[in-house]
mmCIF file of C-alpha atoms in Angstrom:
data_model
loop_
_atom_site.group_PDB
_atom_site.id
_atom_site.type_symbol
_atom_site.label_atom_id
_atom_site.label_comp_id
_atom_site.label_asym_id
_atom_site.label_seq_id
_atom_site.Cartn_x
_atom_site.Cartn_y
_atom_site.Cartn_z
ATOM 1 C CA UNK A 29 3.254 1.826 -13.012
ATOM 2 C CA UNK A 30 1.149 5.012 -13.724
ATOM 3 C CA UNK A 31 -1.691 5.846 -11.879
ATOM 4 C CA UNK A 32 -4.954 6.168 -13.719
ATOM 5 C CA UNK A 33 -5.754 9.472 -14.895
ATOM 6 C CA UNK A 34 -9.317 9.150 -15.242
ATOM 7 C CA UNK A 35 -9.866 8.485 -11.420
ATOM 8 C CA UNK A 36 -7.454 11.980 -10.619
ATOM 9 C CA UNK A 37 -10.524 13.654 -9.329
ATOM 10 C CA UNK A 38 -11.678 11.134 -6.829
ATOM 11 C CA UNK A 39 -8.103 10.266 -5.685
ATOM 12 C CA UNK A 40 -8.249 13.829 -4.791
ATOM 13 C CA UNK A 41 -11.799 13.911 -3.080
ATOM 14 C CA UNK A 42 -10.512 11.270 -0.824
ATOM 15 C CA UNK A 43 -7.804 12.792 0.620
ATOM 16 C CA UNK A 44 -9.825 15.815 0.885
ATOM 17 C CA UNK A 45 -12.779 13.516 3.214
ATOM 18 C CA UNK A 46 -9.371 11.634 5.187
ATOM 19 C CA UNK A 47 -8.212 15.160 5.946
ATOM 20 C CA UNK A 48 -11.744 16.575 6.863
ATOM 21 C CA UNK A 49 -12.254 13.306 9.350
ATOM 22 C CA UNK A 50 -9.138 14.290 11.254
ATOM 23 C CA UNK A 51 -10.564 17.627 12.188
ATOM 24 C CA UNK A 52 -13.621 18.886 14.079
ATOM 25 C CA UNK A 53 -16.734 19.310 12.096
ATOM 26 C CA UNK A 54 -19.626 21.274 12.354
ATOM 27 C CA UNK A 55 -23.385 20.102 13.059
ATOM 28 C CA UNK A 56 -23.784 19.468 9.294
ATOM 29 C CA UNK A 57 -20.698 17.549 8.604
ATOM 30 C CA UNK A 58 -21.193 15.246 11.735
ATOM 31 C CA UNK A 59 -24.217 14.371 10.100
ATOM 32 C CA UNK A 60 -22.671 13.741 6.908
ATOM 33 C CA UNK A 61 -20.811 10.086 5.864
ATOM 34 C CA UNK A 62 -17.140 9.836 6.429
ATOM 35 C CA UNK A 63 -16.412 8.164 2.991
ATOM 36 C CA UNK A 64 -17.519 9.477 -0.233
ATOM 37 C CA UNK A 65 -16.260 6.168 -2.040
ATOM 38 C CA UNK A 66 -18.179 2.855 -1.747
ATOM 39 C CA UNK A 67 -16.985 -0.919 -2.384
ATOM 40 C CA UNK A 68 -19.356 -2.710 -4.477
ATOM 41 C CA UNK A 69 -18.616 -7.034 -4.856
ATOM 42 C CA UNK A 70 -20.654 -8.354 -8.215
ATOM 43 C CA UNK A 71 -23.126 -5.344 -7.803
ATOM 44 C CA UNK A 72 -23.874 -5.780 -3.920
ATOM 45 C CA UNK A 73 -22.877 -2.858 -1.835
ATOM 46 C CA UNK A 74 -20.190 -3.914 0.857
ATOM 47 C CA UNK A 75 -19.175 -0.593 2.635
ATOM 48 C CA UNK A 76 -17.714 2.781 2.642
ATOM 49 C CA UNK A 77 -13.854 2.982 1.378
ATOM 50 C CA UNK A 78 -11.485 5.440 3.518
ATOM 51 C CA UNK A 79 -9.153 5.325 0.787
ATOM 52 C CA UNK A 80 -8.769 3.935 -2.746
ATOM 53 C CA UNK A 81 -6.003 4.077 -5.753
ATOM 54 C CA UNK A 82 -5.955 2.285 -9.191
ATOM 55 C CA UNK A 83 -2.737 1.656 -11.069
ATOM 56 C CA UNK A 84 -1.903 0.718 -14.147
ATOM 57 C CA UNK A 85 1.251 -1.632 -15.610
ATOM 58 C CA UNK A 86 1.942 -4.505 -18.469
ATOM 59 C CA UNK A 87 0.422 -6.696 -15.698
ATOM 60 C CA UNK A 88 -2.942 -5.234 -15.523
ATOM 61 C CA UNK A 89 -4.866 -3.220 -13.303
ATOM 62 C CA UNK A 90 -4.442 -2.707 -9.259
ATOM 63 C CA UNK A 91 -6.925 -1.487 -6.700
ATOM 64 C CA UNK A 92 -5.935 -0.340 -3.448
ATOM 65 C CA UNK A 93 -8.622 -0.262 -0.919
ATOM 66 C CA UNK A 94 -8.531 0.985 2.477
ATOM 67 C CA UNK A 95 -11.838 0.243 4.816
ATOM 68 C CA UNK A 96 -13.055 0.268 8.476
ATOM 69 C CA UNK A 97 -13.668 -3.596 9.242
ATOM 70 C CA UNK A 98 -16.801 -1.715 11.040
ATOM 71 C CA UNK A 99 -18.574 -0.752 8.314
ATOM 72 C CA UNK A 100 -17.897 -4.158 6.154
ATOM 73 C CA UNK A 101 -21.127 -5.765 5.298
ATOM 74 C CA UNK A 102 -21.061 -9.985 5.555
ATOM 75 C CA UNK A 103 -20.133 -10.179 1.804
ATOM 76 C CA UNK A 104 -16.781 -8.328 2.942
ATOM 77 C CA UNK A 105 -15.971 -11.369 4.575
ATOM 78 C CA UNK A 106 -17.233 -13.441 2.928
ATOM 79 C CA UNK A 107 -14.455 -12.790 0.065
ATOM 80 C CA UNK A 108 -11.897 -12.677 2.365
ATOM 81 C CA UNK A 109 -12.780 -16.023 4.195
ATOM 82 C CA UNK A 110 -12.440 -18.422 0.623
ATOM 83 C CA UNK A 111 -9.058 -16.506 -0.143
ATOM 84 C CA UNK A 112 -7.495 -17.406 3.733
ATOM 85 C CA UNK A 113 -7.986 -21.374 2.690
ATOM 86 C CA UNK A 114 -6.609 -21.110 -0.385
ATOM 87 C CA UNK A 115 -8.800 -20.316 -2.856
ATOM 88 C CA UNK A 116 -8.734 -17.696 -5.538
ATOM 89 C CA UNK A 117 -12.654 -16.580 -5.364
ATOM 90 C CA UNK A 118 -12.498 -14.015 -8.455
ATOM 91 C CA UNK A 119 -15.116 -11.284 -8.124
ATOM 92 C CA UNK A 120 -16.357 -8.199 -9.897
ATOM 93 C CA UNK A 121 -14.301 -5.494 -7.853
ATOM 94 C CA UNK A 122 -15.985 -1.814 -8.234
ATOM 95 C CA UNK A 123 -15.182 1.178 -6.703
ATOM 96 C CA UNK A 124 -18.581 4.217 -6.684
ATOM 97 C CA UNK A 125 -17.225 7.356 -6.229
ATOM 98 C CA UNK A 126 -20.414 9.527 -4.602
ATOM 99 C CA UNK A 127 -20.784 13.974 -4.530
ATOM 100 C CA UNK A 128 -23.186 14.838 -2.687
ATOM 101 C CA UNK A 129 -24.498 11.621 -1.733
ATOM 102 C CA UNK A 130 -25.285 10.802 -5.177
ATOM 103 C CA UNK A 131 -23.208 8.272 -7.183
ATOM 104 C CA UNK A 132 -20.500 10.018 -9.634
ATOM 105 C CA UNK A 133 -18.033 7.812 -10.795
ATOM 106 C CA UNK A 134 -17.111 4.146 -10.913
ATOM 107 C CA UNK A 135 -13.955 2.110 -11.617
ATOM 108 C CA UNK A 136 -15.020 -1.890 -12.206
ATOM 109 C CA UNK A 137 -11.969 -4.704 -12.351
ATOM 110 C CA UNK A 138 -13.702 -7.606 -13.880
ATOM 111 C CA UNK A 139 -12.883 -10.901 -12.460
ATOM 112 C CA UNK A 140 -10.446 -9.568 -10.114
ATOM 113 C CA UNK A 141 -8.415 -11.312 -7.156
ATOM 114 C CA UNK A 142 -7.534 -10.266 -3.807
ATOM 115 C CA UNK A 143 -3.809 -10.485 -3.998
ATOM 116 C CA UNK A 144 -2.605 -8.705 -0.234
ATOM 117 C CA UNK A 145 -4.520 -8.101 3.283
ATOM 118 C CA UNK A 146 -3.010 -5.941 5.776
ATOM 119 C CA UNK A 147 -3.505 -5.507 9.364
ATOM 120 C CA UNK A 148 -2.496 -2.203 11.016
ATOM 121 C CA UNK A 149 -0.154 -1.798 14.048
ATOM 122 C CA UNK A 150 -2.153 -1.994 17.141
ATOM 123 C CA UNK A 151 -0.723 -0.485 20.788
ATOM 124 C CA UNK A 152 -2.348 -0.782 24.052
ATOM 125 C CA UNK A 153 -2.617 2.954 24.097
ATOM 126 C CA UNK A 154 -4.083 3.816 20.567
ATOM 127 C CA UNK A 155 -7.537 4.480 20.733
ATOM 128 C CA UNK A 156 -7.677 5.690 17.166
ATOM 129 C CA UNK A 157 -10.474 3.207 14.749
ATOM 130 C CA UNK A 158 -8.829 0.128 13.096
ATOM 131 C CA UNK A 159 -8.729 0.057 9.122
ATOM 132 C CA UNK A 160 -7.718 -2.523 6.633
ATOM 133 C CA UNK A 161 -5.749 -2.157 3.728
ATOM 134 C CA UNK A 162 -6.286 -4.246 0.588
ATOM 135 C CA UNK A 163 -5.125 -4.716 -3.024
ATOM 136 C CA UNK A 164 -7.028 -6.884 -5.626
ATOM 137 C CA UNK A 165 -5.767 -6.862 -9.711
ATOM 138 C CA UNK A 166 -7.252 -7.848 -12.866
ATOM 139 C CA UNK A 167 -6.834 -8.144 -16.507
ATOM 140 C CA UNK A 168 -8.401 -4.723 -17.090
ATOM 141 C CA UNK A 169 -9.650 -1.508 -15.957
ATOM 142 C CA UNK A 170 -13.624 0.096 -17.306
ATOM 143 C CA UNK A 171 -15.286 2.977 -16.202
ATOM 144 C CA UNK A 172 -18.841 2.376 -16.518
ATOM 145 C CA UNK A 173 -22.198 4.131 -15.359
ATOM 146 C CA UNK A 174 -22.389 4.633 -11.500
ATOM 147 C CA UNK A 175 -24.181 2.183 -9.504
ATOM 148 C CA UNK A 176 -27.454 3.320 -8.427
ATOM 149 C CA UNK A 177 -26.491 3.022 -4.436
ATOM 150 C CA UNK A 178 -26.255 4.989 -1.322
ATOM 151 C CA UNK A 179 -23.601 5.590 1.047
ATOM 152 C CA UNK A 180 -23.902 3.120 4.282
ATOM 153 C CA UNK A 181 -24.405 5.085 7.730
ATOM 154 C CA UNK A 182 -21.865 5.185 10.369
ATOM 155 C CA UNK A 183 -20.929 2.456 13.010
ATOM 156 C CA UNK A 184 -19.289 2.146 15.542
ATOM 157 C CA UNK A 185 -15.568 1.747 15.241
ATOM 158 C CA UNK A 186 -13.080 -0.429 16.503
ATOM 159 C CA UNK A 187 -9.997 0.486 18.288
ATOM 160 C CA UNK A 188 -6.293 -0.633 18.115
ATOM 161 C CA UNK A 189 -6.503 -0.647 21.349
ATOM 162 C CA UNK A 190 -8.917 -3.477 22.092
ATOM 163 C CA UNK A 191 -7.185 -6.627 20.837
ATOM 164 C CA UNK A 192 -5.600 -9.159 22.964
ATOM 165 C CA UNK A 193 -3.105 -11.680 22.002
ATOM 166 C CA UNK A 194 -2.497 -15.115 22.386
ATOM 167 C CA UNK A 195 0.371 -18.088 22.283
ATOM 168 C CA UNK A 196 -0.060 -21.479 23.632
ATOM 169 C CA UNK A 197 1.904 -21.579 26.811
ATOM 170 C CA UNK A 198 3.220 -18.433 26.739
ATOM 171 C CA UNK A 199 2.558 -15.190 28.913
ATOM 172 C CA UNK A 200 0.791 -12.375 26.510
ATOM 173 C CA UNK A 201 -1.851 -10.642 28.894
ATOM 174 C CA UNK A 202 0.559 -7.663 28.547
ATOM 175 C CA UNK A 203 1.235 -7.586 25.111
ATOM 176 C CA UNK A 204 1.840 -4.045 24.280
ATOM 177 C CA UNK A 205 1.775 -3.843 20.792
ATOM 178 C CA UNK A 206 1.651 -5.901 17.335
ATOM 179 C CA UNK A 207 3.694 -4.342 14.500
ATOM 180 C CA UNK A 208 1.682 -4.767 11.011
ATOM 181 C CA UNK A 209 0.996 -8.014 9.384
ATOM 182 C CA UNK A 210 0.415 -7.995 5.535
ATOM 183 C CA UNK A 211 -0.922 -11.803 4.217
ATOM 184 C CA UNK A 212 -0.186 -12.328 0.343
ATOM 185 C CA UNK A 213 -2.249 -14.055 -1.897
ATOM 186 C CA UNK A 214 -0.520 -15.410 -4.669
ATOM 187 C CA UNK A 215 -2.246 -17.457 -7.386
ATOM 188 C CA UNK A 216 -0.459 -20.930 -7.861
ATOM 189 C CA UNK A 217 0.603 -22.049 -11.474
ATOM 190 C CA UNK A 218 -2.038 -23.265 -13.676
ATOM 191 C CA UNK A 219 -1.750 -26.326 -16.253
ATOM 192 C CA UNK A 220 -1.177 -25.620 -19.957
ATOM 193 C CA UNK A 221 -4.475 -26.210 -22.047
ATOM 194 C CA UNK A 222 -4.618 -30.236 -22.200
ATOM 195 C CA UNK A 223 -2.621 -30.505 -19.450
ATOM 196 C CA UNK A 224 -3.915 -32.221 -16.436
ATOM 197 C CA UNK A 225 -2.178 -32.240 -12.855
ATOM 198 C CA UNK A 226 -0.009 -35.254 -12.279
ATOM 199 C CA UNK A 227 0.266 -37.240 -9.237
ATOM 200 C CA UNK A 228 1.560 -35.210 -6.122
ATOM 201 C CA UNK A 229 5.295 -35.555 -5.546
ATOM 202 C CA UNK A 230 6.137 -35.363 -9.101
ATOM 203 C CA UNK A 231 8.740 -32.654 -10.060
ATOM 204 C CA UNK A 232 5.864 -31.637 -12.834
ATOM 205 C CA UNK A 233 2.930 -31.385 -9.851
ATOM 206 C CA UNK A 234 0.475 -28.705 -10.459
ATOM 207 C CA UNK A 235 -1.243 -27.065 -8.193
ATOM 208 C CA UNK A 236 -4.518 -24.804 -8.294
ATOM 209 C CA UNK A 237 -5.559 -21.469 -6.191
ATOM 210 C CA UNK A 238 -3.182 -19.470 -4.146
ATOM 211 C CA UNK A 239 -0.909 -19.867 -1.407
ATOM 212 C CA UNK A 240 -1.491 -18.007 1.267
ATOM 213 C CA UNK A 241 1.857 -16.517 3.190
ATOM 214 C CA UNK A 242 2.115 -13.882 6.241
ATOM 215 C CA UNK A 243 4.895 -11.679 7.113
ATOM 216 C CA UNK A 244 6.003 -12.187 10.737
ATOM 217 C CA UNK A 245 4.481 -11.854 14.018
ATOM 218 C CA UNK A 246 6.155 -8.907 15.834
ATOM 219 C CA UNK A 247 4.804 -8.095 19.207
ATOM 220 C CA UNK A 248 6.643 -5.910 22.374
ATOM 221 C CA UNK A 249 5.905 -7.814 25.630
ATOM 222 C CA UNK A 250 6.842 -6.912 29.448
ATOM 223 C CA UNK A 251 10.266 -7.294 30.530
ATOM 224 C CA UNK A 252 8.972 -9.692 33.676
ATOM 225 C CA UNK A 253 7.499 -12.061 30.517
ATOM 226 C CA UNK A 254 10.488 -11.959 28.186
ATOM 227 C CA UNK A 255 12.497 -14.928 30.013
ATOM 228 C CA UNK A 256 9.612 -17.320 28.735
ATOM 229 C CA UNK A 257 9.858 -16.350 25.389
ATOM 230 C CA UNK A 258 13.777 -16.383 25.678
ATOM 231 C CA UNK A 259 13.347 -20.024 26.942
ATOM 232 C CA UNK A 260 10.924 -20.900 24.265
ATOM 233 C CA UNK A 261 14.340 -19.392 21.793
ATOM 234 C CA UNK A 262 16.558 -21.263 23.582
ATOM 235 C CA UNK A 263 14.799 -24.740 24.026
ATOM 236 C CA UNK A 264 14.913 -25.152 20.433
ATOM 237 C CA UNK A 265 13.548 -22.641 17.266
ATOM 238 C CA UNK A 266 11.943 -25.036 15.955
ATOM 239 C CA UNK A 267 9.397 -25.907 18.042
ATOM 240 C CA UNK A 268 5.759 -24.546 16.885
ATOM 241 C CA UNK A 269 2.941 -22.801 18.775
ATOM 242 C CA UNK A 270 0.036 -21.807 17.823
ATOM 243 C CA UNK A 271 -1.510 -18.428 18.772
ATOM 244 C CA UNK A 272 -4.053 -15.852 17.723
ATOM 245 C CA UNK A 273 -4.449 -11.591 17.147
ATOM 246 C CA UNK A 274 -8.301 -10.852 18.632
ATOM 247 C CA UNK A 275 -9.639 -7.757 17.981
ATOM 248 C CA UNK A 276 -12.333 -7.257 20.844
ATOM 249 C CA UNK A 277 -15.616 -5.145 21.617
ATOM 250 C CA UNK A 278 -14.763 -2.637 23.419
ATOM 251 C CA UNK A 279 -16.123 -3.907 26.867
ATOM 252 C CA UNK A 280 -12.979 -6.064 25.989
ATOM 253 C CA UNK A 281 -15.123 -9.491 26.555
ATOM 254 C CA UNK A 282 -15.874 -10.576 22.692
ATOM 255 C CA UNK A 283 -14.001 -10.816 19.673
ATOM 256 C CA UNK A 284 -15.044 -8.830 16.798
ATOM 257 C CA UNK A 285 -12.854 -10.835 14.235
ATOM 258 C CA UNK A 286 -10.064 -13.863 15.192
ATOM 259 C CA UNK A 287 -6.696 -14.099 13.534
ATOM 260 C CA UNK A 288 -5.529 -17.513 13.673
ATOM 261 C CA UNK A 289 -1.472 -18.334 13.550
ATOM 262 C CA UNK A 290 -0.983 -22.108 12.820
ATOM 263 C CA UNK A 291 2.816 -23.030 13.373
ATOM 264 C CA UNK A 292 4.588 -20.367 14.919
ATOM 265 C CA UNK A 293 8.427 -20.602 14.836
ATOM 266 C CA UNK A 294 10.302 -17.837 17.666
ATOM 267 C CA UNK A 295 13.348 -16.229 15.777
ATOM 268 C CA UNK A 296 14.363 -13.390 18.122
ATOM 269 C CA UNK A 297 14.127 -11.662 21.473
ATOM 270 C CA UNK A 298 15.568 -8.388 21.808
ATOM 271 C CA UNK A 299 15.313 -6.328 25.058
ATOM 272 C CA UNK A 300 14.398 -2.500 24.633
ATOM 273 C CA UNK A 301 17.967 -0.781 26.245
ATOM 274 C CA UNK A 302 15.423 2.435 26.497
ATOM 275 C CA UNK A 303 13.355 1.241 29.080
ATOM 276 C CA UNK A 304 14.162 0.026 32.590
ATOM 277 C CA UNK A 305 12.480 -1.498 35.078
ATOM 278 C CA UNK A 306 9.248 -2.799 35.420
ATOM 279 C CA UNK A 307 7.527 -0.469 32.777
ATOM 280 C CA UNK A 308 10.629 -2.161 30.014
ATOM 281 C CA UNK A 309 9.664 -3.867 27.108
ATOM 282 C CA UNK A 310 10.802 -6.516 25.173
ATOM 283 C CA UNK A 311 10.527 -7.191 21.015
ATOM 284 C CA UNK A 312 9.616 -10.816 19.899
ATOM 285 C CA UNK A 313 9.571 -12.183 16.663
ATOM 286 C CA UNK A 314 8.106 -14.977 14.934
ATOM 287 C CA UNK A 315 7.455 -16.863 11.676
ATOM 288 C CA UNK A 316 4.203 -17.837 10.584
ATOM 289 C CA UNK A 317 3.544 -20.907 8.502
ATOM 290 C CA UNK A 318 -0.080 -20.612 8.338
ATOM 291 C CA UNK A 319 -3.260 -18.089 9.225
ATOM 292 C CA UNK A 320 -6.632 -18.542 9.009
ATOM 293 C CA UNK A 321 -9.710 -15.671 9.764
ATOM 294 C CA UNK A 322 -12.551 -16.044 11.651
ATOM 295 C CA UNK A 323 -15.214 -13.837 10.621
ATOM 296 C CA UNK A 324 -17.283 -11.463 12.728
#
């Protein structure tokens, strides 16, 4: 794929904003938005983007987005929910690029579907804000006129830190970190013109939205809670929990957003040989055979 020229200047104004939020800033700049870009669903403003990046290929156009859940309006959500059950809720993805807090640019894939969601790694000891990375993909690409729009104000962020994690029956009050977790979307096939679904268990069955598939659950755990999970290995693999990735206020009391794990299968529990003791850690791994979101 080749990445599309015409956006060159904005890729390059956000890195310029991702490198200036990393460092201290003066009176003005504190005052000043931390994203210049802005995600815009069928002409409603959504939020600020931390990061963006259009490709091109044979296939069509992709849009990477990268956002702080924080700032994420309820339409944000509301595009993610439908596409978590299964459905393939096709929107009007544009990306307003903004200088001096006025719009500049804008990148619009028509009819576009969400096509990954990632979650970050979180650790116990990260207090750094919590983003989201997404992709969504199209037919086509248009620059058009910039959205009359502002840039939303600041919020307050959440932290990788604040998340707790839960397995039926199993002891995760010291989970102490969850690697990443990207969820594909993947659109289903769709029946030739005249062709109507047959009955389900045919060979020919047809099928329409997406199917919805995680990568594993990864999590490091105490060494004093690994034997459960090395019983739960043992017992049989194929037994199925169910669990759930909260990310929390940060009073730690309330969820800000639930990730729900339906069917999860344990395939390995490896002890960490670098720590000792009671500060050791153990790595756990699972499959996950269905998810679901729970919006804030």
């Amino acid at each position: 794929m080749r990445t599309f020229s015409l956006l060159a200047a904005l890729l390059a104004a956000a890195a310029s904003v991702v490198a200036f939020a990393s460092h201290d800033a003066s009176a003005a700049e504190t005052r000043a938005p931390t994203s210049r870009w802005h995600l815009f669903l069928d002409g409603t403003p959504i939020g600020p983007i931390e990061q963006s990046a259009t490709n091109l290929s044979a296939k069509g156009a992709e849009q990477m987005i990268v956002v702080s859940p924080a700032a994420m309006s309820a339409g944000f959500w509301s595009w993610l929910t439908p596409a978590f059950a299964g459905q393939d809720p096709k929107r009007t993805v544009t990306v307003v690029g903004f200088a001096d807090a006025r719009p500049a640019i804008a990148s619009q894939l028509p009819s576009a579907s969400l096509r990954t969601f990632a979650l970050p790694a979180l650790e116990a000891n990260n207090r750094s804000p919590v983003t989201f990375s997404l992709t969504t993909n199209a037919a086509t690409i248009q620059q058009t006129t910039p959205l009359d729009a502002r840039l939303s104000s600041g919020s307050r962020p959440w932290l990788t830190s604040d998340y707790r994690v839960e397995i039926d029956g199993m002891p995760t009050s010291r989970v102490a970190s969850v690697s990443p977790i990207t969820i594909s979307f993947a659109s289903r096939p769709q029946p030739p013109a005249g062709v109507h679904p047959v009955a389900v268990g045919s060979p020919k069955t047809v099928t329409k939205g997406t199917s919805v598939t995680s990568s594993p659950l990864v999590i490091k755990v105490a060494s004093a809670d690994a034997p459960a999970f090395q019983q739960w290995l043992a017992s049989a693999a194929t037994t199925k929990r169910s669990g759930s990735l909260k990310f929390l206020t940060q009073d730690l009391r309330e969820p800000h957003l639930t990730v729900s794990f339906k069917a999860l299968t344990i395939t390995k529990v490896s002890s960490d040989t670098a720590s000792q003791g009671p500060a050791g850690r153990a790595t756990v791994e699972m499959n996950v055979e269905g998810i679901a979101l729970s919006p804030p």
